[in-house]
Amino acid sequence: MLALFLVTLGMWIGLLAATQILLPAQIESLDPAHKVRSLSLVVTVAAVAAIISAPVVGAVSDRTKSRFGRRRPWVAGCALVCSAALFSLPAQSSLLGVGVCWVLVHAGVNGMHSALCATVADRVPVHRRGTVSAVAGLAMPLGLVVGSLLVAGLSTGNGYLLVGALLLLLTMPYAVLAGDGRWTPGPDAAGPSSERPPGRSPRELYLGPWRHPAFVWAWASRFFAQLATSLATLYLLYFLRDEVRVGDPAGGVAVLSLLYTAGAVAASVAAGWLSDRMGRRKPFVVAGALLMAGALIAMAAFPHWSAAMAAGAVLGTGYGVYLAVDQALVTQVLPHAQDHAKDLGLVNIAGSGAVAVAPLAAAQTMPLGGFPALFGLATVCALAAGASVLPIRSVR
């Protein structure tokens, strides 16, 4: 479990520190007059690439047979691609160059994520998935705060080099030591159908899961939750600079990230453990979504530093509860046990799709009402995330 946690932490440090601070700062230096539009374009194109990479890497991982296992070769390979792109970003002096590198970063992270998530579905019994998913899920908020704190005082170029090096370093224990092994389904490792029907075409492999309503509702919930957080955090640096008027916006992002992480850490492991003990998933997912909505309402109504700090802590608490338990819920609605990585790659498309949609939605919303309208839209998405799990009947 430690190796899984470390590689996931490195993955999120590489992506989130760059997304929150480094990429917006670099784009602002290249195109200050159109920074919002340029950032939206780069993030959207990269998210589309991630949408493609997640199920592709997942499907190939499901069918990989090597002495290193099914997952490790792809996790290590995607980490190398991602780190190489991060190391290349400081040398870019055009939006095109930044965009190409960011496509590789995002595609690499999503490929890693698909293979890593499948490890839980492959090897962890259902009655322990809430706890394990919560521990692995801690890596995301910790990656955000650790990455933000580390790069806040550095130049953009040095920040990219640092997070790229950390990604490689934290991947090594999993790549070298993790016991991936050959896949053998455990007694309760499967989803609704434990065996893959023989002779399915590639078209059927990708379209088949959408015929399962529980999978579709779980996908929708993840999409809305990620869209809510993406809308709230994508322009956080600009929000603190232009609306709250914080003297040190990058430092402000680091402080909010710390509060967000504290809330997530305090809530996620407890929620995952309690969810396992009670055998219930949906009440925790709904509660997490409601907490997120409350925090987003506060950000829309009170654009002040003290309110932003309180909202950051509550948002982290809600997202920690939501993501820890929702990840366990998702593993229980996967259609076929032998397609775990591919199907989880399709679920990860919900996150990447939300990241792609968020800049487009923000571009349409901001002219109508600025940041209050943006956070209002994020609130609606958080509520939709909670409502979407209610029709799932196969999970309590």
Coordinates of C-alpha atoms in Angstrom, one line a residue:
M1 CA 0.0 0.0 0.0
L2 CA 2.9 2.4 0.7
A3 CA 4.3 2.1 -2.8
L4 CA 0.8 2.7 -4.2
F5 CA 0.5 5.8 -2.1
L6 CA 3.9 7.2 -3.0
V7 CA 3.5 6.8 -6.8
T8 CA 0.0 8.3 -6.6
L9 CA 1.4 11.2 -4.6
G10 CA 4.2 11.8 -7.1
M11 CA 1.7 11.7 -10.0
W12 CA -0.5 14.4 -8.4
I13 CA 2.4 16.6 -7.4
G14 CA 3.5 16.6 -11.0
L15 CA 0.1 17.5 -12.3
L16 CA -1.6 19.7 -9.7
A17 CA 1.4 21.9 -8.7
A18 CA 1.8 22.8 -12.4
T19 CA -1.9 23.2 -12.9
Q20 CA -2.4 25.5 -9.9
I21 CA 0.7 27.7 -10.1
L22 CA 3.3 27.0 -12.8
L23 CA 1.2 26.7 -15.9
P24 CA -0.9 29.8 -15.2
A25 CA 2.2 31.8 -14.4
Q26 CA 4.0 30.6 -17.5
I27 CA 1.1 31.4 -19.8
E28 CA 0.6 34.8 -18.2
S29 CA 4.2 35.6 -19.0
L30 CA 3.8 34.6 -22.6
D31 CA 0.4 36.1 -23.2
P32 CA -0.6 38.5 -20.4
A33 CA -3.4 40.2 -22.4
H34 CA -5.3 36.9 -23.1
K35 CA -4.1 34.7 -20.2
V36 CA -7.6 33.3 -19.4
R37 CA -8.3 32.4 -23.0
S38 CA -4.8 30.9 -23.6
L39 CA -4.9 28.9 -20.4
S40 CA -8.3 27.5 -21.3
L41 CA -7.1 26.5 -24.7
V42 CA -4.0 24.7 -23.4
V43 CA -5.9 22.9 -20.6
T44 CA -8.8 21.9 -22.9
V45 CA -6.5 20.3 -25.6
A46 CA -4.5 18.5 -23.0
A47 CA -7.7 17.2 -21.4
V48 CA -8.8 15.8 -24.7
A49 CA -5.5 13.9 -25.0
A50 CA -6.0 12.6 -21.5
I51 CA -9.5 11.4 -22.5
I52 CA -7.9 9.3 -25.2
S53 CA -5.0 8.0 -23.2
A54 CA -6.8 6.7 -20.1
P55 CA -8.9 3.9 -21.7
V56 CA -6.2 3.0 -24.2
V57 CA -3.5 2.5 -21.6
G58 CA -6.0 0.7 -19.4
A59 CA -7.1 -1.7 -22.1
V60 CA -3.4 -2.5 -23.1
S61 CA -2.6 -2.9 -19.4
D62 CA -5.5 -5.4 -19.0
R63 CA -3.9 -7.5 -21.7
T64 CA -0.3 -7.2 -20.8
K65 CA 1.5 -10.4 -19.8
S66 CA 5.0 -9.8 -18.5
R67 CA 7.2 -10.9 -15.7
F68 CA 6.8 -7.4 -14.3
G69 CA 3.0 -7.8 -14.1
R70 CA 0.2 -6.0 -15.9
R71 CA 0.3 -2.6 -14.3
R72 CA 3.9 -1.7 -13.4
P73 CA 5.3 -1.4 -17.0
W74 CA 2.6 1.1 -18.0
V75 CA 2.8 3.1 -14.7
A76 CA 6.6 3.4 -15.1
G77 CA 6.4 4.3 -18.9
C78 CA 3.7 6.9 -18.4
A79 CA 5.7 8.4 -15.5
L80 CA 8.8 8.8 -17.8
V81 CA 6.7 10.5 -20.4
C82 CA 5.2 12.9 -17.9
S83 CA 8.5 13.7 -16.3
A84 CA 10.2 14.3 -19.6
A85 CA 7.5 16.8 -20.6
L86 CA 7.8 18.6 -17.2
F87 CA 11.6 18.9 -17.7
S88 CA 11.0 20.3 -21.2
L89 CA 8.4 23.0 -20.2
P90 CA 11.0 25.6 -18.9
A91 CA 12.6 25.8 -22.3
Q92 CA 9.3 26.6 -24.1
S93 CA 8.8 30.2 -25.3
S94 CA 5.6 29.8 -27.3
L95 CA 2.0 28.7 -26.5
L96 CA 2.4 25.9 -29.0
G97 CA 5.4 24.5 -27.2
V98 CA 3.8 24.8 -23.8
G99 CA 0.6 23.1 -25.2
V100 CA 2.5 20.1 -26.7
C101 CA 4.4 19.5 -23.4
W102 CA 1.2 19.9 -21.4
V103 CA -0.6 17.4 -23.6
L104 CA 2.1 14.8 -22.7
V105 CA 1.9 15.6 -19.0
H106 CA -1.8 15.2 -18.9
A107 CA -1.9 12.1 -21.1
G108 CA 0.9 10.5 -19.0
V109 CA -0.9 11.2 -15.7
N110 CA -4.2 9.7 -16.9
G111 CA -2.4 6.6 -18.2
M112 CA -0.8 6.2 -14.8
H113 CA -4.1 6.7 -13.0
S114 CA -5.9 4.1 -15.0
A115 CA -3.4 1.4 -14.2
L116 CA -3.0 2.4 -10.5
C117 CA -6.8 2.5 -9.9
A118 CA -7.1 -1.0 -11.4
T119 CA -4.7 -2.3 -8.7
V120 CA -7.4 -1.6 -6.0
A121 CA -10.1 -3.3 -8.1
D122 CA -7.8 -6.3 -8.9
R123 CA -6.5 -7.1 -5.4
V124 CA -8.5 -5.5 -2.6
P125 CA -11.7 -7.2 -1.2
V126 CA -14.9 -5.2 -1.4
H127 CA -15.1 -4.8 2.4
R128 CA -11.7 -3.1 2.5
R129 CA -12.0 -0.9 -0.6
G130 CA -13.3 2.2 1.3
T131 CA -10.2 2.3 3.6
V132 CA -7.7 1.5 0.8
S133 CA -9.3 4.0 -1.6
A134 CA -9.2 6.7 1.1
V135 CA -5.5 6.1 1.8
A136 CA -4.7 6.3 -1.9
G137 CA -7.0 9.2 -2.2
L138 CA -5.0 11.2 0.3
A139 CA -2.3 11.5 -2.3
M140 CA -4.4 13.9 -4.3
P141 CA -4.9 16.7 -1.7
L142 CA -1.4 16.0 -0.3
G143 CA 0.1 16.3 -3.8
L144 CA -1.7 19.6 -4.2
V145 CA -0.5 21.2 -1.0
V146 CA 3.0 19.7 -1.1
G147 CA 3.5 20.7 -4.7
S148 CA 2.1 24.2 -4.2
L149 CA 4.3 24.8 -1.1
L150 CA 7.4 23.6 -2.8
V151 CA 7.0 25.7 -6.0
A152 CA 5.5 28.8 -4.4
G153 CA 8.9 30.3 -3.8
L154 CA 10.6 29.1 -7.0
S155 CA 10.9 30.4 -10.5
T156 CA 8.5 28.7 -13.0
G157 CA 11.4 26.9 -14.6
N158 CA 12.8 25.5 -11.4
G159 CA 9.3 24.6 -10.2
Y160 CA 8.8 22.4 -13.3
L161 CA 12.2 20.7 -12.7
L162 CA 11.4 20.0 -9.1
V163 CA 8.0 18.4 -9.6
G164 CA 9.3 16.4 -12.5
A165 CA 12.1 15.0 -10.4
L166 CA 9.7 14.2 -7.5
L167 CA 7.4 12.3 -9.9
L168 CA 10.3 10.1 -11.0
L169 CA 11.6 9.6 -7.4
L170 CA 8.2 8.7 -5.9
T171 CA 7.4 6.3 -8.8
M172 CA 10.6 4.2 -8.2
P173 CA 9.3 2.1 -5.2
Y174 CA 6.2 1.0 -7.1
A175 CA 8.1 0.4 -10.3
V176 CA 10.9 -1.7 -8.6
L177 CA 9.3 -3.2 -5.5
A178 CA 5.5 -3.4 -5.9
G179 CA 4.2 -7.0 -6.1
D180 CA 2.0 -6.7 -9.2
G181 CA 2.1 -10.3 -10.2
R182 CA -0.3 -12.1 -12.5
W183 CA -3.9 -11.4 -12.3
T184 CA -6.2 -13.8 -10.5
P185 CA -9.7 -12.7 -9.5
G186 CA -10.4 -12.9 -5.8
P187 CA -13.7 -14.2 -4.4
D188 CA -15.2 -10.7 -4.2
A189 CA -12.9 -8.8 -6.5
A190 CA -15.3 -8.6 -9.4
G191 CA -18.0 -6.1 -10.3
P192 CA -21.5 -7.1 -11.5
S193 CA -20.1 -9.6 -14.0
S194 CA -16.8 -11.4 -13.1
E195 CA -16.0 -12.8 -16.5
R196 CA -15.5 -11.1 -19.8
P197 CA -17.8 -12.5 -22.6
P198 CA -15.6 -14.2 -25.2
G199 CA -14.9 -12.8 -28.6
R200 CA -15.8 -9.2 -28.0
S201 CA -14.8 -6.7 -30.6
P202 CA -12.8 -3.5 -29.7
R203 CA -16.1 -1.6 -30.3
E204 CA -17.9 -3.8 -27.8
L205 CA -15.1 -3.4 -25.3
Y206 CA -15.6 0.4 -25.2
L207 CA -19.4 0.6 -25.7
G208 CA -20.4 -2.4 -23.5
P209 CA -20.0 -0.7 -20.1
W210 CA -22.4 2.0 -21.1
R211 CA -25.2 -0.5 -21.2
H212 CA -24.9 -0.9 -17.4
P213 CA -27.0 1.9 -15.8
A214 CA -25.1 1.8 -12.5
F215 CA -21.8 2.4 -14.4
V216 CA -23.4 5.3 -16.2
W217 CA -24.7 6.9 -13.0
A218 CA -21.3 6.5 -11.3
W219 CA -19.6 8.0 -14.3
A220 CA -22.0 11.0 -14.2
S221 CA -21.4 11.6 -10.5
R222 CA -17.6 11.6 -11.0
F223 CA -17.9 14.0 -14.0
F224 CA -20.0 16.5 -12.0
A225 CA -17.8 16.4 -8.9
Q226 CA -14.6 16.9 -11.0
L227 CA -16.3 19.7 -12.9
A228 CA -17.2 21.4 -9.7
T229 CA -13.7 21.3 -8.3
S230 CA -12.1 22.2 -11.7
L231 CA -14.3 25.3 -12.0
A232 CA -13.4 26.3 -8.4
T233 CA -9.6 25.8 -8.7
L234 CA -8.7 26.4 -12.4
Y235 CA -8.6 30.2 -12.0
L236 CA -7.8 30.2 -8.3
L237 CA -4.6 32.2 -8.8
Y238 CA -6.5 34.8 -10.9
F239 CA -9.4 34.9 -8.3
L240 CA -7.0 35.7 -5.4
R241 CA -5.2 38.3 -7.5
D242 CA -8.1 40.1 -9.2
E243 CA -11.1 39.5 -6.9
V244 CA -9.8 39.0 -3.4
R245 CA -6.7 41.1 -4.1
V246 CA -4.2 39.1 -2.1
G247 CA -0.8 40.6 -2.1
D248 CA 0.9 37.3 -2.8
P249 CA -1.5 35.2 -4.9
A250 CA 0.9 32.2 -5.3
G251 CA 1.4 32.1 -1.6
G252 CA -2.4 32.4 -1.1
V253 CA -2.9 29.4 -3.3
A254 CA -0.4 27.5 -1.2
V255 CA -2.3 28.5 2.0
L256 CA -5.7 27.5 0.6
S257 CA -4.1 24.2 -0.6
L258 CA -2.9 23.5 2.9
L259 CA -6.3 24.1 4.4
Y260 CA -7.9 22.1 1.6
T261 CA -5.6 19.2 2.3
A262 CA -6.1 19.4 6.1
G263 CA -9.8 19.1 5.6
A264 CA -9.4 16.2 3.1
V265 CA -7.0 14.3 5.2
A266 CA -9.1 14.6 8.4
A267 CA -12.2 13.4 6.6
S268 CA -11.3 10.9 3.9
V269 CA -9.7 8.1 5.9
A270 CA -12.4 8.3 8.6
A271 CA -15.1 8.3 5.9
G272 CA -13.6 5.4 4.1
W273 CA -13.2 3.3 7.3
L274 CA -16.7 4.1 8.4
S275 CA -18.1 3.3 5.0
D276 CA -16.5 -0.1 5.1
R277 CA -17.8 -0.7 8.7
M278 CA -21.3 0.2 7.8
G279 CA -21.3 -1.4 4.3
R280 CA -22.7 1.9 2.9
R281 CA -21.4 4.1 0.1
K282 CA -24.1 6.4 -1.2
P283 CA -24.8 8.4 2.0
F284 CA -21.2 9.4 2.3
V285 CA -20.9 10.4 -1.4
V286 CA -24.0 12.6 -1.0
A287 CA -22.8 14.1 2.2
G288 CA -19.4 15.0 0.6
A289 CA -21.1 16.6 -2.4
L290 CA -23.3 18.7 -0.1
L291 CA -20.2 19.9 1.8
M292 CA -18.6 20.9 -1.4
A293 CA -21.7 22.8 -2.5
G294 CA -21.8 24.7 0.8
A295 CA -18.1 25.8 0.4
L296 CA -18.7 26.9 -3.2
I297 CA -21.7 29.0 -2.2
A298 CA -19.4 30.7 0.4
M299 CA -16.8 31.5 -2.2
A300 CA -19.4 33.0 -4.5
A301 CA -21.1 35.1 -1.8
F302 CA -18.0 36.3 0.2
P303 CA -14.9 37.1 -1.9
H304 CA -12.8 37.8 1.1
W305 CA -9.6 36.2 2.3
S306 CA -11.1 34.9 5.6
A307 CA -14.1 33.4 3.8
A308 CA -11.8 31.9 1.2
M309 CA -9.8 30.1 3.9
A310 CA -12.9 28.7 5.6
A311 CA -14.3 27.6 2.2
G312 CA -11.0 25.9 1.3
A313 CA -11.1 23.8 4.4
V314 CA -14.8 22.8 3.9
L315 CA -14.3 22.1 0.2
G316 CA -11.4 19.8 1.0
T317 CA -13.4 18.0 3.7
G318 CA -16.3 17.5 1.3
Y319 CA -14.1 16.4 -1.6
G320 CA -12.1 14.1 0.7
V321 CA -15.3 12.3 1.9
Y322 CA -16.7 12.2 -1.7
L323 CA -13.6 10.9 -3.5
A324 CA -12.6 8.3 -0.9
V325 CA -16.0 6.6 -0.8
D326 CA -16.9 7.2 -4.5
Q327 CA -13.8 5.4 -5.6
A328 CA -14.8 2.4 -3.7
L329 CA -18.3 2.6 -5.1
V330 CA -17.0 2.8 -8.6
T331 CA -15.0 -0.4 -8.2
Q332 CA -18.3 -2.2 -7.2
V333 CA -20.1 -1.2 -10.4
L334 CA -17.4 -2.2 -13.0
P335 CA -19.1 -4.6 -15.5
H336 CA -16.2 -7.1 -16.0
A337 CA -13.4 -8.0 -13.6
Q338 CA -10.9 -8.8 -16.4
D339 CA -11.3 -5.2 -17.8
H340 CA -10.7 -3.3 -14.6
A341 CA -8.1 -0.9 -16.0
K342 CA -9.9 -0.2 -19.2
D343 CA -13.3 0.4 -17.5
L344 CA -11.6 2.5 -14.8
G345 CA -9.9 4.4 -17.7
L346 CA -13.4 5.1 -19.0
V347 CA -14.4 6.4 -15.5
N348 CA -11.3 8.6 -15.5
I349 CA -12.6 10.1 -18.7
A350 CA -15.2 11.7 -16.5
G351 CA -12.4 13.6 -14.7
S352 CA -10.5 14.5 -17.9
G353 CA -13.7 15.4 -19.7
A354 CA -14.7 17.7 -16.8
V355 CA -11.2 19.3 -17.0
A356 CA -11.8 19.9 -20.7
V357 CA -15.3 21.3 -20.2
A358 CA -14.4 23.5 -17.3
P359 CA -12.5 26.2 -19.3
L360 CA -15.2 26.3 -21.9
A361 CA -17.9 26.6 -19.3
A362 CA -15.9 29.2 -17.4
A363 CA -15.4 31.2 -20.6
Q364 CA -19.2 31.3 -21.1
T365 CA -20.0 32.0 -17.5
M366 CA -17.4 34.6 -16.4
P367 CA -18.7 37.4 -18.8
L368 CA -22.2 36.9 -17.3
G369 CA -21.3 37.4 -13.7
G370 CA -17.6 37.0 -13.0
F371 CA -16.4 34.8 -10.2
P372 CA -19.7 34.6 -8.4
A373 CA -21.3 33.1 -11.5
L374 CA -18.4 30.7 -11.9
F375 CA -18.7 29.5 -8.3
G376 CA -22.5 29.3 -8.6
L377 CA -22.2 27.0 -11.6
A378 CA -19.7 24.9 -9.6
T379 CA -22.3 24.6 -6.8
V380 CA -24.9 23.2 -9.2
C381 CA -22.3 20.7 -10.4
A382 CA -21.5 19.6 -6.8
L383 CA -25.2 19.0 -6.1
A384 CA -25.6 17.0 -9.3
A385 CA -22.7 14.8 -8.3
G386 CA -24.5 13.8 -5.1
A387 CA -27.8 13.3 -6.8
S388 CA -26.3 11.1 -9.6
V389 CA -25.5 8.2 -7.2
L390 CA -29.0 7.9 -5.8
P391 CA -30.4 5.8 -8.7
I392 CA -27.7 3.1 -8.3
R393 CA -29.4 0.1 -6.8
S394 CA -26.5 -2.4 -6.7
V395 CA -24.6 -0.5 -4.0
R396 CA -26.1 0.8 -0.8

